CSV table of C-alpha atoms in Angstrom, one decimal:
chain,number,residue,atom,x,y,z
A,1,UNK,CA,10.7,12.8,-25.5
A,2,UNK,CA,9.7,12.4,-21.9
A,3,UNK,CA,9.5,15.4,-19.5
A,4,UNK,CA,12.7,15.1,-17.5
A,5,UNK,CA,13.8,17.0,-14.5
A,6,UNK,CA,17.0,19.2,-14.7
A,7,UNK,CA,20.2,18.1,-13.2
A,8,UNK,CA,21.4,20.0,-10.2
A,9,UNK,CA,25.0,19.7,-11.4
A,10,UNK,CA,24.7,19.8,-15.2
A,11,UNK,CA,22.8,22.5,-17.1
A,12,UNK,CA,23.1,21.3,-20.7
A,13,UNK,CA,20.7,18.4,-20.9
A,14,UNK,CA,17.4,17.9,-19.1
A,15,UNK,CA,17.6,14.3,-17.9
A,16,UNK,CA,17.9,12.4,-14.7
A,17,UNK,CA,16.4,11.2,-11.4
A,18,UNK,CA,17.5,13.8,-8.8
A,19,UNK,CA,16.1,11.6,-5.9
A,20,UNK,CA,18.7,9.0,-6.7
A,21,UNK,CA,21.6,11.3,-7.4
A,22,UNK,CA,23.7,9.9,-4.6
A,23,UNK,CA,23.5,6.3,-6.0
A,24,UNK,CA,24.3,7.6,-9.5
A,25,UNK,CA,27.3,9.6,-8.2
A,26,UNK,CA,28.7,6.4,-6.5
A,27,UNK,CA,28.6,4.7,-9.9
A,28,UNK,CA,31.2,7.2,-11.2
A,29,UNK,CA,34.9,6.7,-10.4
A,30,UNK,CA,36.4,9.4,-8.1
A,31,UNK,CA,38.9,10.7,-10.6
A,32,UNK,CA,36.2,11.3,-13.3
A,33,UNK,CA,33.9,12.9,-10.7
A,34,UNK,CA,36.5,15.4,-9.5
A,35,UNK,CA,37.1,16.7,-13.0
A,36,UNK,CA,33.4,17.3,-13.5
A,37,UNK,CA,33.0,19.2,-10.2
A,38,UNK,CA,35.7,21.8,-11.1
A,39,UNK,CA,34.2,25.2,-11.7
A,40,UNK,CA,30.9,24.4,-9.9
A,41,UNK,CA,29.4,27.4,-8.2
A,42,UNK,CA,29.0,27.8,-4.5
A,43,UNK,CA,26.0,26.0,-3.2
A,44,UNK,CA,25.4,28.5,-0.4
A,45,UNK,CA,24.8,31.5,-2.6
A,46,UNK,CA,21.7,32.9,-1.0
A,47,UNK,CA,23.2,34.3,2.2
A,48,UNK,CA,21.4,32.0,4.6
A,49,UNK,CA,24.4,31.3,6.8
A,50,UNK,CA,24.6,31.2,10.7
A,51,UNK,CA,26.9,34.3,10.5
A,52,UNK,CA,24.3,36.4,8.6
A,53,UNK,CA,21.5,35.3,11.0
A,54,UNK,CA,23.5,36.3,14.1
A,55,UNK,CA,24.5,39.6,12.5
A,56,UNK,CA,20.9,40.5,11.9
A,57,UNK,CA,20.2,40.7,15.6
A,58,UNK,CA,18.2,37.5,16.1
A,59,UNK,CA,20.1,36.4,19.2
A,60,UNK,CA,18.6,35.0,22.5
A,61,UNK,CA,20.0,38.0,24.4
A,62,UNK,CA,18.2,40.5,22.1
A,63,UNK,CA,14.9,38.6,22.3
A,64,UNK,CA,15.0,38.5,26.1
A,65,UNK,CA,16.0,42.2,26.3
A,66,UNK,CA,12.9,43.2,24.2
A,67,UNK,CA,10.6,42.2,27.1
A,68,UNK,CA,9.4,38.8,25.9
A,69,UNK,CA,9.9,37.1,29.2
A,70,UNK,CA,7.5,34.9,31.2
A,71,UNK,CA,7.4,37.4,34.1
A,72,UNK,CA,6.3,40.3,31.8
A,73,UNK,CA,3.6,38.2,30.2
A,74,UNK,CA,2.2,37.2,33.7
A,75,UNK,CA,2.4,40.8,34.9
A,76,UNK,CA,0.3,42.0,31.9
A,77,UNK,CA,-2.7,40.3,33.3
A,78,UNK,CA,-2.8,37.2,31.1
A,79,UNK,CA,-3.6,34.8,33.9
A,80,UNK,CA,-6.1,32.0,34.0
A,81,UNK,CA,-8.2,33.8,36.6
A,82,UNK,CA,-8.4,37.1,34.6
A,83,UNK,CA,-9.2,35.2,31.4
A,84,UNK,CA,-12.1,33.4,33.1
A,85,UNK,CA,-13.4,36.6,34.7
A,86,UNK,CA,-13.4,38.5,31.5
A,87,UNK,CA,-16.3,38.7,29.1
A,88,UNK,CA,-14.7,36.4,26.5
A,89,UNK,CA,-15.8,32.8,26.3
A,90,UNK,CA,-12.9,30.6,27.2
A,91,UNK,CA,-12.1,27.4,25.3
A,92,UNK,CA,-13.2,25.1,28.2
A,93,UNK,CA,-14.5,21.6,27.7
A,94,UNK,CA,-18.0,22.7,28.9
A,95,UNK,CA,-18.1,25.6,26.4
A,96,UNK,CA,-16.8,23.4,23.6
A,97,UNK,CA,-19.4,20.7,24.2
A,98,UNK,CA,-22.1,23.3,24.2
A,99,UNK,CA,-21.1,24.5,20.8
A,100,UNK,CA,-22.7,21.6,18.9
A,101,UNK,CA,-23.7,21.8,15.2
A,102,UNK,CA,-27.4,21.7,16.3
A,103,UNK,CA,-27.0,24.7,18.6
A,104,UNK,CA,-24.9,26.6,16.2
A,105,UNK,CA,-27.4,26.2,13.3
A,106,UNK,CA,-30.3,27.1,15.5
A,107,UNK,CA,-28.6,30.3,16.8
A,108,UNK,CA,-29.0,33.5,14.7
A,109,UNK,CA,-26.1,34.5,12.5
A,110,UNK,CA,-24.4,31.0,12.5
A,111,UNK,CA,-22.7,30.4,9.2
A,112,UNK,CA,-20.5,27.6,7.9
A,113,UNK,CA,-17.6,30.1,8.2
A,114,UNK,CA,-18.3,30.3,11.9
A,115,UNK,CA,-18.4,26.6,12.2
A,116,UNK,CA,-14.9,26.4,10.6
A,117,UNK,CA,-13.7,28.8,13.3
A,118,UNK,CA,-14.9,26.5,16.1
A,119,UNK,CA,-18.3,28.1,16.5
A,120,UNK,CA,-16.9,30.6,19.1
A,121,UNK,CA,-18.2,34.2,19.1
A,122,UNK,CA,-16.6,37.0,20.9
A,123,UNK,CA,-18.3,39.7,23.0
A,124,UNK,CA,-20.9,41.7,21.1
A,125,UNK,CA,-21.3,39.0,18.4
A,126,UNK,CA,-17.8,39.8,16.9
A,127,UNK,CA,-15.8,37.0,15.5
A,128,UNK,CA,-12.2,36.4,16.6
A,129,UNK,CA,-9.5,38.2,14.7
A,130,UNK,CA,-7.6,35.1,13.9
A,131,UNK,CA,-8.5,32.9,11.0
A,132,UNK,CA,-7.4,29.4,10.1
A,133,UNK,CA,-6.7,28.3,6.6
A,134,UNK,CA,-8.7,25.3,5.4
A,135,UNK,CA,-6.7,22.0,5.4
A,136,UNK,CA,-7.1,19.9,2.3
A,137,UNK,CA,-7.8,16.2,3.0
A,138,UNK,CA,-5.2,13.8,1.5
A,139,UNK,CA,-6.2,12.1,-1.7
A,140,UNK,CA,-6.7,8.4,-1.5
A,141,UNK,CA,-3.6,6.4,-2.5
A,142,UNK,CA,-3.7,5.1,-6.1
A,143,UNK,CA,-2.2,1.7,-6.9
A,144,UNK,CA,1.2,1.8,-8.5
A,145,UNK,CA,0.2,-0.8,-11.0
A,146,UNK,CA,-3.1,-2.3,-12.1
A,147,UNK,CA,-4.1,-5.2,-9.9
A,148,UNK,CA,-4.9,-8.3,-12.0
A,149,UNK,CA,-8.3,-9.9,-11.6
A,150,UNK,CA,-7.8,-13.6,-11.5
A,151,UNK,CA,-10.3,-15.8,-13.4
A,152,UNK,CA,-11.9,-19.0,-12.3
A,153,UNK,CA,-8.5,-20.6,-11.6
A,154,UNK,CA,-7.6,-18.1,-8.9
A,155,UNK,CA,-4.0,-18.3,-10.0
A,156,UNK,CA,-2.2,-15.1,-11.1
A,157,UNK,CA,1.1,-15.4,-13.0
A,158,UNK,CA,4.0,-13.4,-11.5
A,159,UNK,CA,6.3,-11.3,-13.7
A,160,UNK,CA,9.9,-12.4,-13.5
A,161,UNK,CA,11.7,-10.3,-16.1
A,162,UNK,CA,11.1,-7.3,-18.3
A,163,UNK,CA,13.3,-6.4,-21.3
A,164,UNK,CA,13.1,-2.8,-22.5
A,165,UNK,CA,15.1,-0.6,-25.0
A,166,UNK,CA,15.8,3.1,-25.1
A,167,UNK,CA,17.7,5.5,-27.4
A,168,UNK,CA,20.1,8.0,-25.8
A,169,UNK,CA,20.5,9.9,-29.1
A,170,UNK,CA,24.3,10.3,-29.2
A,171,UNK,CA,27.4,8.3,-30.1
A,172,UNK,CA,29.2,6.9,-27.0
A,173,UNK,CA,32.9,6.2,-26.2
A,174,UNK,CA,32.5,2.7,-24.7
A,175,UNK,CA,36.1,2.6,-23.5
A,176,UNK,CA,35.7,5.8,-21.6
A,177,UNK,CA,32.5,4.6,-20.0
A,178,UNK,CA,34.1,1.3,-18.9
A,179,UNK,CA,37.1,3.1,-17.3
A,180,UNK,CA,35.1,5.9,-15.6
A,181,UNK,CA,32.0,4.0,-14.3
A,182,UNK,CA,31.8,1.4,-11.6
A,183,UNK,CA,30.2,-2.0,-12.1
A,184,UNK,CA,30.9,-1.8,-15.8
A,185,UNK,CA,32.7,-4.3,-18.0
A,186,UNK,CA,33.7,-4.0,-21.6
A,187,UNK,CA,35.4,-6.7,-23.7
A,188,UNK,CA,35.0,-5.8,-27.4
A,189,UNK,CA,36.4,-9.2,-28.5
A,190,UNK,CA,33.5,-11.0,-26.8
A,191,UNK,CA,30.7,-8.5,-27.1
A,192,UNK,CA,30.5,-5.1,-28.6
A,193,UNK,CA,28.7,-3.4,-25.7
A,194,UNK,CA,29.4,-2.2,-22.2
A,195,UNK,CA,27.7,-4.3,-19.5
A,196,UNK,CA,26.6,-2.2,-16.6
A,197,UNK,CA,24.7,-3.2,-13.4
A,198,UNK,CA,23.0,-1.4,-10.6
A,199,UNK,CA,21.5,-2.7,-7.4
A,200,UNK,CA,18.2,-0.7,-7.1
A,201,UNK,CA,16.4,-1.8,-9.1
A,202,UNK,CA,18.6,-4.9,-9.6
A,203,UNK,CA,19.0,-4.8,-13.3
A,204,UNK,CA,21.6,-5.1,-16.1
A,205,UNK,CA,22.1,-2.8,-19.1
A,206,UNK,CA,23.8,-3.4,-22.4
A,207,UNK,CA,25.1,-0.1,-23.7
A,208,UNK,CA,26.1,0.1,-27.4
A,209,UNK,CA,28.3,2.6,-29.2
A,210,UNK,CA,25.3,4.0,-31.2
A,211,UNK,CA,23.6,5.2,-28.1
A,212,UNK,CA,21.0,2.3,-27.9
A,213,UNK,CA,20.6,0.6,-24.6
A,214,UNK,CA,18.9,-2.7,-23.5
A,215,UNK,CA,17.7,-3.0,-19.9
A,216,UNK,CA,16.9,-6.4,-18.4
A,217,UNK,CA,16.1,-7.8,-15.0
A,218,UNK,CA,13.3,-5.6,-13.8
A,219,UNK,CA,10.2,-7.0,-12.2
A,220,UNK,CA,7.7,-4.4,-13.2
A,221,UNK,CA,7.2,-1.7,-15.9
A,222,UNK,CA,7.9,1.1,-13.5
A,223,UNK,CA,11.2,-0.5,-12.3
A,224,UNK,CA,12.3,-1.0,-15.9
A,225,UNK,CA,11.7,2.6,-16.8
A,226,UNK,CA,13.4,3.9,-13.6
A,227,UNK,CA,16.5,1.6,-14.2
A,228,UNK,CA,16.8,2.9,-17.8
A,229,UNK,CA,16.7,6.5,-16.6
A,230,UNK,CA,19.4,5.8,-14.0
A,231,UNK,CA,21.7,4.3,-16.6
A,232,UNK,CA,21.2,7.2,-18.9
A,233,UNK,CA,21.8,9.6,-16.0
A,234,UNK,CA,25.2,7.8,-15.3
A,235,UNK,CA,26.2,8.2,-18.9
A,236,UNK,CA,25.3,11.8,-18.9
A,237,UNK,CA,27.4,12.5,-15.8
A,238,UNK,CA,30.4,11.1,-17.7
A,239,UNK,CA,30.2,14.0,-20.1
A,240,UNK,CA,28.0,12.7,-22.9
A,241,UNK,CA,25.0,14.7,-24.3
A,242,UNK,CA,22.5,11.9,-23.6
A,243,UNK,CA,18.8,12.0,-24.1
A,244,UNK,CA,16.0,9.7,-23.1
A,245,UNK,CA,13.6,8.8,-26.0
A,246,UNK,CA,11.9,5.9,-27.6
A,247,UNK,CA,11.5,3.9,-24.4
A,248,UNK,CA,9.7,0.6,-25.2
A,249,UNK,CA,9.1,-2.7,-23.5
A,250,UNK,CA,10.1,-5.5,-25.8
A,251,UNK,CA,9.4,-8.6,-23.8
A,252,UNK,CA,7.8,-9.7,-20.6
A,253,UNK,CA,8.3,-13.1,-18.9
A,254,UNK,CA,5.9,-14.5,-16.3
A,255,UNK,CA,5.7,-17.8,-14.4
A,256,UNK,CA,3.1,-19.7,-12.6
A,257,UNK,CA,2.3,-23.1,-11.0
A,258,UNK,CA,-0.9,-25.0,-11.5
A,259,UNK,CA,-0.1,-27.3,-8.5
A,260,UNK,CA,-0.7,-30.6,-10.2
A,261,UNK,CA,1.4,-32.8,-12.6
A,262,UNK,CA,0.6,-32.8,-16.3
A,263,UNK,CA,0.6,-35.5,-19.0
A,264,UNK,CA,2.7,-33.8,-21.6
A,265,UNK,CA,2.5,-36.8,-24.1
A,266,UNK,CA,-1.2,-36.6,-24.3
A,267,UNK,CA,-1.1,-32.8,-24.6
A,268,UNK,CA,1.2,-32.8,-27.5
A,269,UNK,CA,-0.8,-35.5,-29.3
A,270,UNK,CA,-4.1,-33.5,-28.9
A,271,UNK,CA,-2.6,-30.1,-29.7
A,272,UNK,CA,0.1,-31.0,-32.2
A,273,UNK,CA,-0.7,-28.0,-34.3
A,274,UNK,CA,0.5,-25.6,-31.5
A,275,UNK,CA,2.7,-27.8,-29.3
A,276,UNK,CA,6.1,-29.5,-29.7
A,277,UNK,CA,7.6,-31.9,-27.1
A,278,UNK,CA,11.1,-33.4,-27.4
A,279,UNK,CA,12.1,-34.7,-24.0
A,280,UNK,CA,15.6,-35.7,-25.3
A,281,UNK,CA,16.4,-32.1,-26.2
A,282,UNK,CA,14.3,-30.1,-23.6
A,283,UNK,CA,12.2,-31.3,-20.7
A,284,UNK,CA,9.4,-28.9,-21.3
A,285,UNK,CA,6.6,-28.7,-23.8
A,286,UNK,CA,6.6,-25.7,-26.0
A,287,UNK,CA,3.1,-24.3,-26.7
A,288,UNK,CA,2.8,-21.5,-29.2
A,289,UNK,CA,-0.5,-19.7,-28.6
A,290,UNK,CA,-1.9,-17.7,-31.5
A,291,UNK,CA,-4.0,-15.2,-29.6
A,292,UNK,CA,-2.5,-13.6,-27.7
A,293,UNK,CA,0.8,-14.3,-29.4
A,294,UNK,CA,2.6,-15.9,-26.4
A,295,UNK,CA,5.0,-18.9,-26.1
A,296,UNK,CA,4.4,-21.1,-23.1
A,297,UNK,CA,6.9,-23.6,-21.6
A,298,UNK,CA,4.9,-26.3,-19.8
A,299,UNK,CA,6.7,-28.8,-17.5
A,300,UNK,CA,5.5,-32.1,-16.1
A,301,UNK,CA,5.6,-30.7,-12.5
A,302,UNK,CA,2.9,-28.2,-13.3
A,303,UNK,CA,5.2,-25.2,-13.7
A,304,UNK,CA,4.4,-22.8,-16.6
A,305,UNK,CA,6.6,-20.1,-18.1
A,306,UNK,CA,5.0,-17.5,-20.3
A,307,UNK,CA,7.1,-15.2,-22.6
A,308,UNK,CA,6.8,-12.9,-25.6
A,309,UNK,CA,4.2,-10.5,-24.2
A,310,UNK,CA,4.3,-6.7,-24.6
A,311,UNK,CA,1.9,-5.9,-21.8
A,312,UNK,CA,1.1,-7.8,-18.7
A,313,UNK,CA,-2.6,-8.3,-19.7
A,314,UNK,CA,-1.4,-10.7,-22.4
A,315,UNK,CA,0.3,-12.8,-19.8
A,316,UNK,CA,-2.9,-13.1,-17.8
A,317,UNK,CA,-5.0,-13.8,-20.8
A,318,UNK,CA,-2.7,-16.6,-22.1
A,319,UNK,CA,-2.7,-18.3,-18.7
A,320,UNK,CA,-6.5,-18.1,-18.4
A,321,UNK,CA,-6.7,-19.8,-21.9
A,322,UNK,CA,-4.2,-22.6,-21.2
A,323,UNK,CA,-5.4,-23.5,-17.6
A,324,UNK,CA,-8.6,-25.4,-18.7
A,325,UNK,CA,-6.5,-27.4,-21.2
A,326,UNK,CA,-4.0,-28.3,-18.5
A,327,UNK,CA,-6.8,-29.5,-16.2
A,328,UNK,CA,-7.9,-32.0,-18.9
A,329,UNK,CA,-4.4,-33.6,-18.9
A,330,UNK,CA,-3.9,-33.8,-15.2
A,331,UNK,CA,-2.1,-36.9,-14.1
A,332,UNK,CA,-4.1,-39.3,-12.0
A,333,UNK,CA,-2.1,-40.1,-8.8
């Protein structure tokens, strides 16, 4: 089972996406949401309130009465003239330019730690009393998904739909879900599952009584997984002991355009073992590729639909295999 973050409102099951809690709460009807919020503890239980801060004495009047005023700071001798006349080296542009790495390395006692502190030494060779913590450089951004490397055709198919399944590990009351959740419909005479939809990512879920769920409509693997977690989170907030396990992508659909018309009659005669073409029944040619095991729908306009893949690499490999064949059956205009 995946590592899941705890819910801020529920303490029984570790599941959910806390960054999208607002959207998930909006999917629950107000009547059901009011019942679940009864008995919740006070959020402000740590004592950090404006009243406690004022009672501790941290007021503007107390700070001014303690002597921290601009007049007292100027009268103490901290003026630009006194700082320049003192023996300390001020941070002037001339002194900062003189502290070059070459001069610092050639001087005695210069260390990398001194360079980190700006290369400034106090009177008598003493270092300043303040120290700065090292700042870590940000790591280079990593791509959210592997970038496909197009072959000789320079055409990359685009993913259009991903179908995934997940098991929530509990029996569900579909009627309660349909009455308590928004954007949910349930008609047991037509289909024995609750149909639920969310906007981000724009997907549709089929939720069955056994706890199984099918998620469709996502454009990437990450979106499909995030949508499935959101649906499970909504079901959990309705009072069910849901889990999130056995997530699996069942089908991926991609599409592409070769940008030239194709002679489907010649293609089906040459590849009759793999292709079938019945224009009276369906306008596209159905090509069943053996390796990878992908089904392609090829249309005379040059549009190609690829389906049946488990990973996106199979979509790219199947298109690279079919593209040289389609070029051989290009229509002469």
